[in-house]
Coordinates of C-alpha atoms in Angstrom, one line a residue:
Chain A
M554 CA 10.5 -13.4 8.9
V555 CA 8.4 -16.7 8.2
D556 CA 5.6 -14.2 6.7
A557 CA 8.2 -12.5 4.4
S558 CA 9.7 -15.9 3.0
K559 CA 6.0 -16.8 2.3
L560 CA 5.2 -13.7 0.5
Q561 CA 8.3 -14.1 -1.7
Q562 CA 7.6 -17.6 -2.6
K563 CA 3.8 -16.5 -3.6
R564 CA 4.9 -13.8 -5.9
K565 CA 7.7 -13.4 -8.2
P566 CA 9.4 -10.2 -8.4
S567 CA 8.3 -8.2 -11.6
A568 CA 8.1 -5.0 -13.4
D569 CA 4.4 -5.5 -14.1
T570 CA 1.7 -3.5 -12.1
F571 CA -1.9 -4.2 -11.7
L572 CA -3.0 -0.8 -10.6
P573 CA -3.2 2.0 -13.2
L574 CA 0.1 3.9 -12.8
S575 CA -1.8 7.3 -13.8
R576 CA -4.3 6.8 -10.9
V577 CA -1.5 6.2 -8.5
R578 CA 0.3 9.6 -9.8
T579 CA -3.2 11.4 -9.3
I580 CA -3.1 10.2 -5.7
M581 CA 0.5 11.0 -5.0
K582 CA 0.1 14.6 -6.4
S583 CA -2.7 15.1 -4.3
S584 CA -0.4 15.0 -1.1
M585 CA 2.7 16.5 -2.5
D586 CA 3.8 20.1 -2.7
T587 CA 6.3 19.4 -5.3
G588 CA 5.0 18.2 -8.6
L589 CA 8.0 15.9 -9.9
I590 CA 7.4 12.2 -9.6
T591 CA 10.0 10.1 -11.4
N592 CA 8.7 6.8 -13.2
E593 CA 10.9 4.7 -10.8
V594 CA 8.9 6.3 -7.9
L595 CA 5.7 6.1 -9.5
F596 CA 6.4 2.0 -10.2
L597 CA 7.6 1.6 -6.6
M598 CA 4.6 3.4 -5.1
T599 CA 2.2 1.2 -7.3
K600 CA 3.8 -1.9 -6.3
C601 CA 3.7 -0.7 -2.7
T602 CA 0.1 -0.1 -2.7
E603 CA -0.6 -3.3 -4.2
L604 CA 1.3 -5.2 -1.4
F605 CA -0.6 -3.2 0.8
V606 CA -4.0 -4.2 -0.5
Q607 CA -3.0 -7.7 -0.3
H608 CA -1.4 -7.4 3.2
L609 CA -4.6 -6.0 4.6
A610 CA -6.7 -8.9 3.1
R611 CA -4.4 -11.6 4.2
E612 CA -4.0 -10.3 7.6
A613 CA -7.8 -9.4 8.1
Y614 CA -8.8 -12.8 7.0
S615 CA -6.2 -14.8 8.9
E616 CA -7.0 -13.2 12.2
S617 CA -10.8 -13.5 11.8
C618 CA -11.6 -16.6 9.6
S619 CA -8.5 -18.6 9.5
K620 CA -9.1 -22.1 9.6
Q621 CA -12.3 -22.8 7.9
S622 CA -12.0 -22.1 4.2
G623 CA -15.0 -20.3 2.3
E624 CA -15.4 -17.7 5.0
T625 CA -16.2 -14.4 3.9
L626 CA -14.2 -11.4 4.7
K627 CA -16.4 -8.7 6.2
Y628 CA -15.8 -4.9 7.0
D629 CA -15.8 -5.7 10.8
H630 CA -12.8 -7.9 10.2
L631 CA -10.9 -5.2 8.8
S632 CA -12.0 -2.7 11.6
Q633 CA -10.7 -5.1 14.0
L634 CA -7.3 -5.6 12.4
V635 CA -7.1 -1.8 12.1
N636 CA -8.0 -1.3 15.6
K637 CA -5.2 -3.5 17.1
S638 CA -2.5 -3.1 14.6
K639 CA 0.0 -0.2 15.4
N640 CA 1.0 0.4 11.8
L641 CA -2.5 0.7 10.9
E642 CA -3.3 3.5 13.3
F643 CA -3.5 5.8 10.1
L644 CA -6.6 4.0 9.1
L645 CA -8.7 4.5 12.2
Q646 CA -10.5 7.4 10.7
I647 CA -10.9 5.7 7.6
V648 CA -12.1 2.1 8.6
P649 CA -13.8 2.9 12.1
E650 CA -15.5 0.1 14.1
K651 CA -19.2 0.4 13.6
I652 CA -21.4 1.0 16.5
R653 CA -24.8 0.7 17.3
V654 CA -27.1 3.8 17.9
H655 CA -27.7 2.9 21.5
E656 CA -24.2 2.1 22.0
F657 CA -23.2 5.5 20.6
Q658 CA -26.0 7.2 22.9
E659 CA -24.5 5.3 26.0
M660 CA -20.9 6.6 25.0
L661 CA -22.5 10.3 24.9
R662 CA -24.2 9.8 28.3
L663 CA -20.9 8.2 29.9
N664 CA -18.9 11.3 28.4
R665 CA -21.5 13.8 29.8
T666 CA -21.4 12.2 33.3
S667 CA -17.5 11.9 32.7
N668 CA -17.3 8.6 34.3
S669 CA -16.3 6.4 31.4
D670 CA -15.0 3.6 33.5
D671 CA -13.7 0.4 31.5
D672 CA -16.4 -1.7 33.5
D673 CA -19.0 0.6 32.0
E674 CA -18.0 0.2 28.6
S675 CA -17.8 -3.8 28.7
A676 CA -21.2 -4.0 30.3
S677 CA -22.7 -2.1 27.7
E678 CA -20.8 -4.5 24.9
S679 CA -22.5 -7.7 26.5
D680 CA -25.7 -5.7 26.2
S681 CA -25.4 -5.5 22.6
E682 CA -24.3 -9.1 22.1
A683 CA -27.4 -10.1 24.3
D684 CA -29.6 -8.3 21.7
Chain B
M852 CA -4.6 18.7 -9.5
V853 CA -7.6 16.4 -8.4
E854 CA -10.9 17.7 -10.2
R855 CA -13.4 15.3 -8.5
I856 CA -12.9 13.1 -5.5
E857 CA -13.8 9.9 -7.3
D858 CA -10.2 10.5 -9.1
L859 CA -8.7 9.4 -5.9
N860 CA -10.2 6.0 -5.8
L861 CA -8.5 3.0 -7.2
P862 CA -10.4 0.9 -9.7
N863 CA -12.8 -1.7 -8.0
A864 CA -11.9 -4.8 -10.1
V865 CA -8.2 -4.5 -9.7
I866 CA -8.5 -4.5 -6.1
A867 CA -11.0 -7.2 -6.0
R868 CA -8.4 -9.2 -8.0
L869 CA -5.5 -8.4 -5.4
I870 CA -7.6 -9.3 -2.8
K871 CA -8.7 -12.7 -4.2
E872 CA -5.2 -13.6 -4.7
A873 CA -4.3 -12.8 -1.1
I874 CA -7.1 -15.1 0.7
P875 CA -7.6 -18.8 0.1
D876 CA -9.6 -20.1 -2.9
G877 CA -13.1 -20.4 -2.3
S878 CA -13.4 -17.5 0.4
N879 CA -15.4 -14.2 -0.6
V880 CA -15.1 -10.9 0.2
S881 CA -18.1 -8.6 1.3
K882 CA -18.7 -5.5 -0.7
E883 CA -18.2 -3.3 2.3
A884 CA -14.9 -4.8 3.0
R885 CA -13.6 -4.4 -0.4
A886 CA -14.6 -0.6 -0.6
A887 CA -13.0 -0.4 2.9
I888 CA -9.6 -1.8 1.5
A889 CA -9.9 0.3 -1.6
K890 CA -10.2 3.4 0.3
A891 CA -7.1 2.3 2.8
A892 CA -5.1 1.7 -0.2
S893 CA -5.7 5.3 -1.4
V894 CA -4.9 6.6 2.1
F895 CA -2.0 4.3 2.3
A896 CA -0.5 5.9 -1.0
I897 CA -0.8 9.3 0.2
F898 CA 0.2 8.6 3.6
V899 CA 3.6 7.1 2.5
T900 CA 4.0 9.8 -0.3
S901 CA 3.9 12.6 2.4
S902 CA 6.1 10.8 4.8
S903 CA 8.5 10.2 2.0
T904 CA 8.3 13.7 1.0
A905 CA 9.1 14.9 4.5
L906 CA 12.0 12.6 4.5
A907 CA 13.4 14.0 1.3
H908 CA 12.9 17.4 2.4
K909 CA 14.8 16.7 5.7
Q910 CA 17.7 15.7 3.4
N911 CA 17.2 18.9 1.4
H912 CA 16.2 17.0 -1.7
K913 CA 13.1 18.3 -3.3
T914 CA 11.8 15.2 -5.1
I915 CA 11.5 11.6 -3.6
T916 CA 13.7 8.9 -4.6
A917 CA 13.1 5.0 -4.5
K918 CA 15.4 5.0 -1.6
D919 CA 13.1 7.5 0.3
I920 CA 10.0 5.4 0.0
L921 CA 11.9 2.1 1.1
Q922 CA 13.3 4.0 4.1
T923 CA 9.8 5.2 5.0
L924 CA 8.2 2.1 5.0
N925 CA 10.8 0.7 7.4
E926 CA 9.9 3.7 9.6
L927 CA 6.2 3.2 9.4
D928 CA 6.5 -0.2 10.4
F929 CA 5.9 -1.8 6.9
E930 CA 9.5 -3.5 6.7
S931 CA 8.0 -6.4 5.6
F932 CA 7.5 -5.2 2.2
V933 CA 11.0 -4.1 1.6
P934 CA 12.6 -7.1 0.2
S935 CA 9.7 -7.9 -2.3
L936 CA 9.8 -4.1 -3.5
T937 CA 13.6 -4.3 -3.5
Q938 CA 13.4 -7.2 -6.0
D939 CA 10.5 -5.5 -8.1
L940 CA 12.7 -2.6 -8.3
E941 CA 15.8 -4.4 -9.4
V942 CA 13.6 -6.2 -12.2
Y943 CA 12.1 -2.8 -13.2
R944 CA 15.6 -1.2 -13.3
K945 CA 16.7 -3.9 -15.5
M946 CA 13.9 -3.7 -17.8
I947 CA 14.4 0.1 -18.4
K948 CA 18.1 -0.7 -19.0
D949 CA 17.3 -3.3 -21.4
K950 CA 15.0 -1.0 -23.2
K951 CA 17.8 1.7 -23.5
E952 CA 20.4 -0.8 -24.6
S953 CA 18.2 -2.2 -27.3
K954 CA 17.4 1.5 -28.5
A955 CA 21.2 1.9 -28.6
N956 CA 21.6 -1.2 -30.3
N957 CA 19.2 0.0 -33.0
K958 CA 21.0 3.3 -33.5
K959 CA 24.1 1.5 -33.7
D960 CA 22.8 -0.8 -36.5
A961 CA 21.7 2.1 -38.4
S962 CA 25.1 4.2 -38.0
T963 CA 28.7 3.8 -39.0
G964 CA 31.2 1.9 -36.8
D965 CA 32.6 5.0 -35.4
A966 CA 29.3 5.9 -33.6
A967 CA 29.0 2.2 -32.3
A968 CA 32.4 2.2 -30.6
S969 CA 31.5 5.4 -28.8
S970 CA 28.1 4.0 -27.7
S971 CA 29.6 1.0 -26.4
S972 CA 32.0 2.8 -24.5
V973 CA 29.2 4.6 -22.8
A974 CA 27.6 1.6 -22.0
A975 CA 30.6 0.3 -20.4
V976 CA 30.8 3.5 -18.3
D977 CA 27.0 2.9 -17.1
E978 CA 27.8 -0.6 -16.1
N979 CA 30.7 0.5 -13.8
G980 CA 28.4 3.3 -12.2
D981 CA 25.9 0.7 -11.4
A982 CA 28.2 -1.7 -9.8
N983 CA 29.6 1.2 -7.6
E984 CA 26.0 2.0 -6.3

């Protein structure tokens, strides 16, 4: 609730869009089986995508680098956010967590021997931190 | 239809500006993070569109409406977007209406008194219709 009111304080409702409508239309068309997109729907979709961009940036930033200002928002902050937010599940394949090659090999090895315990996973994580 | 896959990307400069607005002054965004956000935004648009289309089809509508999108956002756990979007939509609808009205006024100025009377009565009906919604 607090979040929503903050959002509204920051931005005034307006009929202007920053993202190009034509591009958003192309994106929408790529998924729709019916061709007709009204101007109103296109406007709403564009606005909504803008909000999403800012939501993603704000959340990832406040999760990872909140207190100190002048921090850099990095890819890892985003993948962490995607990993733990339920409503961002659809991005798991798009913004995957990066892993090291030897971690991946470890994963493969564990899969083959088919005893992928939680203990083993956390052990490999602390290994990588020691590197 | 999409000819090139780049046609699905959103412009980098706009994305960068939106991100800058969202995070505190003086903080930076890595190139990788910006690319990931841009990609995520495209996928989000496709995701919401296809979910809204499914919703519209379920109600036997062929095309999606603003209502379908807002309802989809609620269902997808993005209900925090809905209040701002509803406000934006109000402003947008008002703008469209004003445009129409000013066009009608221009016509009225150009034509005779009879036409003016009929067009203003049409406007009154429009207003009633909106109020009922």
